[in-house]
Each structure stands twice: as structure tokens, then as C-alpha cells.
Coordinates of C-alpha atoms and ligand atoms in Angstrom, one line a residue:
X1 CA -3.7 6.4 -4.9
X2 CA -1.8 9.4 -3.6
X3 CA 0.8 8.8 -1.0
X4 CA 2.8 10.9 1.5
X5 CA 5.6 11.0 -0.8
X6 CA 3.7 13.1 -3.1
X7 CA 3.7 10.4 -5.9
X8 CA 1.1 8.3 -7.2
X9 CA 2.5 5.1 -6.4
X10 CA 3.2 3.1 -3.3
X11 CA 6.7 2.9 -1.8
X12 CA 7.1 -0.4 0.5
X13 CA 10.5 -1.2 2.1
X14 CA 11.4 -4.7 3.6
X15 CA 13.7 -4.5 6.5
X16 CA 15.2 -7.1 9.0
X17 CA 18.4 -8.9 9.8
X18 CA 20.3 -10.9 7.2
X19 CA 18.3 -14.3 6.3
X20 CA 15.2 -13.0 7.9
X21 CA 13.3 -14.0 4.4
X22 CA 13.2 -10.5 3.0
X23 CA 14.2 -11.2 -0.6
X24 CA 11.9 -14.3 -0.8
X25 CA 8.8 -12.6 0.5
X26 CA 9.7 -9.5 -1.9
X27 CA 9.7 -11.7 -4.8
X28 CA 6.4 -13.6 -3.6
X29 CA 4.7 -10.2 -3.1
X30 CA 5.7 -8.6 -6.4
X31 CA 4.3 -11.6 -8.4
X32 CA 1.1 -11.6 -6.4
X33 CA 0.6 -7.7 -7.0
X34 CA 1.5 -8.3 -10.7
X35 CA -1.2 -11.1 -11.3
X36 CA -3.7 -8.8 -9.4
X37 CA -3.0 -6.3 -12.4
X38 CA -0.5 -3.7 -10.4
X39 CA 2.3 -2.3 -12.0
X40 CA 5.3 -3.3 -9.7
X41 CA 9.0 -2.6 -9.4
X42 CA 11.0 -5.2 -7.3
X43 CA 14.3 -3.6 -6.3
X44 CA 17.0 -3.7 -3.6
X45 CA 19.8 -2.0 -1.6
X46 CA 22.5 -1.5 -1.9
X47 CA 21.8 -1.7 -5.8
X48 CA 18.5 -1.3 -8.0
X49 CA 20.4 1.0 -10.5
X50 CA 23.5 0.2 -12.8
X51 CA 25.6 2.7 -10.8
X52 CA 24.4 1.5 -7.3
X53 CA 24.8 -2.1 -8.2
X54 CA 28.7 -1.3 -8.8
X55 CA 28.9 0.2 -5.6
X56 CA 27.1 -2.9 -4.1
X57 CA 30.1 -5.0 -5.0
X58 CA 32.5 -2.4 -3.3
X59 CA 30.7 -2.7 0.0
X60 CA 29.4 -6.3 0.1
X61 CA 32.6 -8.2 -0.9
X62 CA 35.9 -8.4 0.8
X63 CA 37.1 -8.3 4.6
X64 CA 34.8 -7.1 7.1
X65 CA 37.3 -4.1 8.0
X66 CA 37.6 -3.1 4.3
X67 CA 35.9 0.1 5.0
X68 CA 35.0 2.2 8.1
X69 CA 31.8 2.7 9.2
X70 CA 32.0 6.5 7.8
X71 CA 33.1 5.6 4.5
X72 CA 30.5 2.8 4.3
X73 CA 28.0 5.6 5.2
X74 CA 29.0 7.6 2.1
X75 CA 29.0 4.6 -0.2
X76 CA 25.5 3.3 0.8
X77 CA 24.2 7.0 0.6
X78 CA 25.8 7.5 -2.9
X79 CA 24.1 4.1 -3.9
X80 CA 20.9 5.3 -2.5
X81 CA 20.8 8.6 -4.3
X82 CA 21.5 7.0 -7.6
X83 CA 18.8 4.5 -7.0
X84 CA 16.3 7.1 -6.1
X85 CA 17.1 9.3 -8.9
X86 CA 17.1 6.7 -11.6
X87 CA 14.6 3.9 -10.3
X88 CA 12.4 4.8 -7.4
X89 CA 11.1 8.3 -8.1
X90 CA 10.5 7.8 -11.6
X91 CA 8.6 4.5 -10.8
X92 CA 6.5 6.3 -8.1
X93 CA 5.7 9.4 -10.3
X94 CA 4.5 6.8 -13.0
X95 CA 1.9 5.3 -10.4
X96 CA 3.9 2.0 -9.9
X97 CA 4.2 0.0 -6.5
X98 CA 8.0 0.0 -5.7
X99 CA 8.9 -3.0 -3.4
X100 CA 12.5 -2.3 -2.0
X101 CA 14.5 -5.0 -0.3
X102 CA 16.2 -2.7 2.2
X103 CA 16.4 1.1 2.4
X104 CA 17.5 3.8 4.6
X105 CA 16.7 1.9 8.0
X106 CA 19.1 -0.6 7.0
X107 CA 21.7 2.2 7.0
X108 CA 20.3 3.6 10.5
X109 CA 21.2 0.3 11.6
X110 CA 24.2 -1.2 10.1
X111 CA 26.2 2.1 9.7
X112 CA 24.3 4.0 12.5
X113 CA 24.4 1.4 15.2
X114 CA 27.0 -1.3 14.5
X115 CA 30.2 0.3 15.1
X116 CA 29.7 3.2 17.5
X117 CA 27.0 5.4 17.6
X118 CA 26.9 7.2 14.0
X119 CA 23.2 7.7 14.1
X120 CA 23.3 11.5 14.0
X121 CA 25.6 11.5 10.9
X122 CA 23.3 8.8 9.3
X123 CA 20.3 11.1 10.0
X124 CA 22.0 14.3 8.7
X125 CA 23.1 12.8 5.5
X126 CA 19.9 11.2 4.9
X127 CA 18.1 14.5 5.3
X128 CA 20.6 16.3 2.9
X129 CA 20.9 13.8 0.2
X130 CA 17.8 11.5 0.4
X131 CA 14.8 13.1 2.2
X132 CA 12.2 10.6 1.8
X133 CA 10.7 7.6 3.7
X134 CA 9.0 4.7 2.4
X135 CA 5.2 4.7 2.7
X136 CA 5.3 1.5 4.5
X137 CA 8.2 -0.5 6.0
X138 CA 7.6 -4.3 6.6
X139 CA 9.9 -5.4 9.4
X140 CA 10.7 -9.4 9.2
X141 CA 11.5 -9.9 12.9
X142 CA 13.2 -13.1 14.0
X143 CA 15.8 -14.9 16.2
X144 CA 19.3 -13.9 14.7
X145 CA 20.8 -17.2 14.9
X146 CA 18.2 -19.0 13.0
X147 CA 18.4 -16.1 10.4
X148 CA 22.2 -16.3 10.1
X149 CA 21.9 -20.0 9.6
X150 CA 19.5 -19.5 6.7
X151 CA 21.7 -16.5 5.3
X152 CA 25.1 -18.7 5.5
X153 CA 23.3 -21.8 3.7
X154 CA 23.2 -19.4 0.7
X155 CA 27.0 -19.5 0.5
X156 CA 27.6 -16.3 -1.9
X157 CA 30.6 -13.8 -2.0
X158 CA 28.5 -11.1 -0.5
X159 CA 29.4 -12.1 3.2
X160 CA 31.1 -9.0 4.6
X161 CA 28.2 -8.1 6.8
X162 CA 27.2 -11.8 7.7
X163 CA 30.9 -12.3 8.7
X164 CA 30.5 -9.7 11.8
X165 CA 28.7 -12.6 13.3
X166 CA 25.7 -13.3 15.4
X167 CA 26.5 -10.7 18.1
X168 CA 25.9 -7.9 15.4
X169 CA 22.8 -9.6 14.3
X170 CA 21.4 -9.5 17.9
X171 CA 22.0 -5.7 18.1
X172 CA 20.4 -5.2 14.8
X173 CA 17.3 -7.0 15.8
X174 CA 16.8 -4.8 18.9
X175 CA 17.7 -1.7 17.0
X176 CA 15.1 -2.6 14.3
X177 CA 12.5 -3.1 16.8
X178 CA 13.3 0.1 18.4
X179 CA 13.2 1.9 14.9
X180 CA 9.7 0.2 14.4
X181 CA 8.6 2.2 17.7
X182 CA 10.4 5.4 16.4
X183 CA 8.5 5.2 13.1
X184 CA 5.4 3.6 14.3
X185 CA 3.4 5.3 11.4
X186 CA 5.1 3.4 8.6
X187 CA 6.4 0.2 10.2
X188 CA 4.5 -3.1 10.6
X189 CA 6.4 -6.0 12.4
X190 CA 6.0 -9.4 10.9
X191 CA 6.9 -12.6 12.7
X192 CA 9.4 -14.2 10.2
X193 CA 10.0 -17.3 12.2
X194 CA 7.2 -18.9 10.6
X195 CA 6.9 -20.9 7.3
X196 CA 6.9 -19.0 3.9
X197 CA 3.3 -19.2 3.0
X198 CA 2.2 -17.9 6.5
X199 CA 4.5 -15.1 6.3
X200 CA 3.2 -14.2 3.0
X201 CA -0.1 -14.1 3.4
X202 CA 0.4 -11.9 6.4
X203 CA 2.7 -9.5 4.4
X204 CA 0.4 -9.6 1.5
X205 CA -2.6 -8.5 3.8
X206 CA -0.8 -5.5 5.3
X207 CA 0.4 -4.2 1.9
X208 CA -3.2 -4.7 0.3
X209 CA -4.6 -2.5 3.1
X210 CA -2.6 0.4 1.9
X211 CA -3.5 -0.3 -1.6
X212 CA -7.4 0.5 -1.5
Ligands
ADP301 P1 17.1 -12.2 3.3 O1 16.7 -11.5 1.9 O2 16.3 -11.5 4.4 O3 18.6 -12.2 3.6 P2 16.4 -14.7 2.0 O4 14.9 -14.6 1.6 O5 17.2 -14.5 1.1 O6 16.6 -13.6 3.1 O7 16.1 -16.0 2.8 C1 17.4 -16.5 3.2 C2 17.5 -18.2 3.1 O8 16.3 -18.8 4.1 C3 17.0 -18.7 1.7 O9 17.9 -19.8 1.5 C4 15.6 -19.0 1.6 O10 15.2 -19.8 0.8 C5 15.2 -19.5 3.2 N1 14.2 -18.9 3.7 C6 13.3 -18.0 3.5 N2 12.1 -17.7 4.1 C7 12.3 -18.9 4.9 C8 11.2 -19.4 5.9 N3 10.1 -18.9 6.3 N4 11.6 -20.6 6.5 C9 12.9 -21.3 6.1 N5 13.6 -20.8 5.3 C10 13.4 -19.7 4.6
TYD302 P1 21.3 -7.8 1.4 O1 21.7 -8.2 0.2 O2 19.6 -7.3 1.8 O3 21.7 -9.1 2.4 P2 20.8 -10.0 3.1 O4 20.0 -10.8 2.0 O5 21.8 -11.0 3.7 O6 19.8 -9.5 4.1 O7 22.2 -6.7 2.2 C1 23.5 -7.0 2.2 C2 24.0 -6.2 3.5 O8 24.3 -4.9 3.4 C3 23.2 -6.4 4.7 O9 24.3 -7.3 5.5 C4 23.0 -5.3 5.3 C5 23.9 -4.3 4.6 N1 23.5 -2.9 4.4 C6 24.2 -1.9 5.2 O10 25.2 -2.1 6.0 N2 23.7 -0.5 5.1 C7 22.5 -0.4 4.1 O11 22.3 0.7 3.9 C8 22.0 -1.5 3.2 C9 21.1 -1.0 2.4 C10 22.6 -2.7 3.4

């Protein structure tokens, strides 16, 4: 298996609004691929390496207005760079399947779109400091109020973004669908309003198709 990232592994990202079932499906997919004999690294953003996990606490906890969108962009990019250096690139070079719960498309949405139009800065910083995209991005698409109800039922301290409310999630949903058109070579849209098993068999089929 050789991918467009020039590595031997496969880099899959999961995207979508809060509560759309990404973490649940990422876990199920990792287990299924492991059972099928694949070497899998299940990881997430922000986080996925010790340094990036420290940055995660800074960006996900506290008041919604704790950081400006620009400062957030720098923090998320710093976390991603560390994650890429320490976790993602070594795993791909070793031929592993990397399943990443959120990646740069989340920055394009949450920092690029949520508070003014910062997309050009997001893209410039991405080109400068990250410079790679997943081989495959699964977009878990669903109605935001249902997603937010699911997310809120988890009741964790990491609620800074969920606290921006359903209006933001509506904007994010539309934005993600637009990104799926923009990057149609790597995006696949999955209907995430179904039960867990139905979504899982759909997701597994789409990833398996890239693993032959
Ligand atoms: P995300 O990572 O996208 O925020 P999660 O996987 O954490 O979403 O799911 C959010 C909540 O919804 C969790 O409590 C999870 O158990 C539940 N959940 C996940 N998928 C479904 C589904 N298809 N139907 C109903 N509830 C779900
Ligand atoms: P996550 O833990 O995936 O939340 P959820 O499980 O609710 O989807 O991500 C936490 C939050 O971080 C989420 O609201 C989106 C936000 N985020 C950004 O704003 N920019 C980014 O680059 C990333 C990766 C996440």
C-alpha cells in the first residue's frame, strides 16, 4: 500500500460536528481493522502526542472567549505539528493505518469560519507548518441539534466549543459539506443520523475500499 502522502500506511481522518459519533466510530473501526490483522494507530486532535495533549487542555477548557480565533489557530497548529512529528508520520512510515479523530479540516471550520473569515490565514499556516492532508476523510453528517444533544449528554469539562451553541454547529455543518465538495478526491460523506451499526458498516466499507 503506497499512498499519496508518499508513506506506506493509510491516513484516515474523521470529521463532523460535535456529537456526530466520530469517536464512537473511530474506536469501532480501529478494533475491526486490528482484528483483521492491520497495524492501527487510533489518535485524535487536538492531542495525540504528549505535548499536543497539554495544548488540548488549554484550548478545550474554560470560557468560550478565552482565546481569540487567531490565537486558537496558532495553538491548534502547534498541537498538530507536534502530533504529526511524533505520532502520525512515524506510524505512516511504518506502514500503519492512522485513524485520526479530527484533523486540519476542523481548523478550516472552527477557526477559519466560526468567528469571521480567517480561512486564508488557516490555509497559509497549514501550508507553512503542516503541508499534508489525509488520504481519506470521512465526514459524519447529521442535524446539529441532535448532535449537540448527544454531545451535551457526555457532560465533560471540554465544553468550550459546545458552549458556542447550535447556531455555530449549523454553520459548521454547512461548512463541512462545502469542504467535502472542495476536496472531493479525499472526502466521503456518511449519514450519521442512523444507528451505530449501520454507520459502522458504511464507514468500514469505505475504508476497506482504500486498503486493497
Ligand atoms: P463525537 O466524537 O463526534 O463528538 P461521540 O462518538 O463521542 O461523538 O458520540 C457522542 C454521544 O452520542 C456519545 O454519548 C455516544 O455514545 C452517542 N452516540 C454515538 N453514535 C450514536 C448513534 N449513531 N446514535 C445514538 N447515539 C450515538
Ligand atoms: P473533540 O474532542 O473531537 O470534540 P467532539 O467529540 O465534541 O467532536 O474536539 C473538541 C473541539 O475542538 C471541537 O469542538 C472542535 C474543536 N477543534 C477546533 O476548534 N479546531 C481544531 O483544529 C480541532 C482539531 C478541533
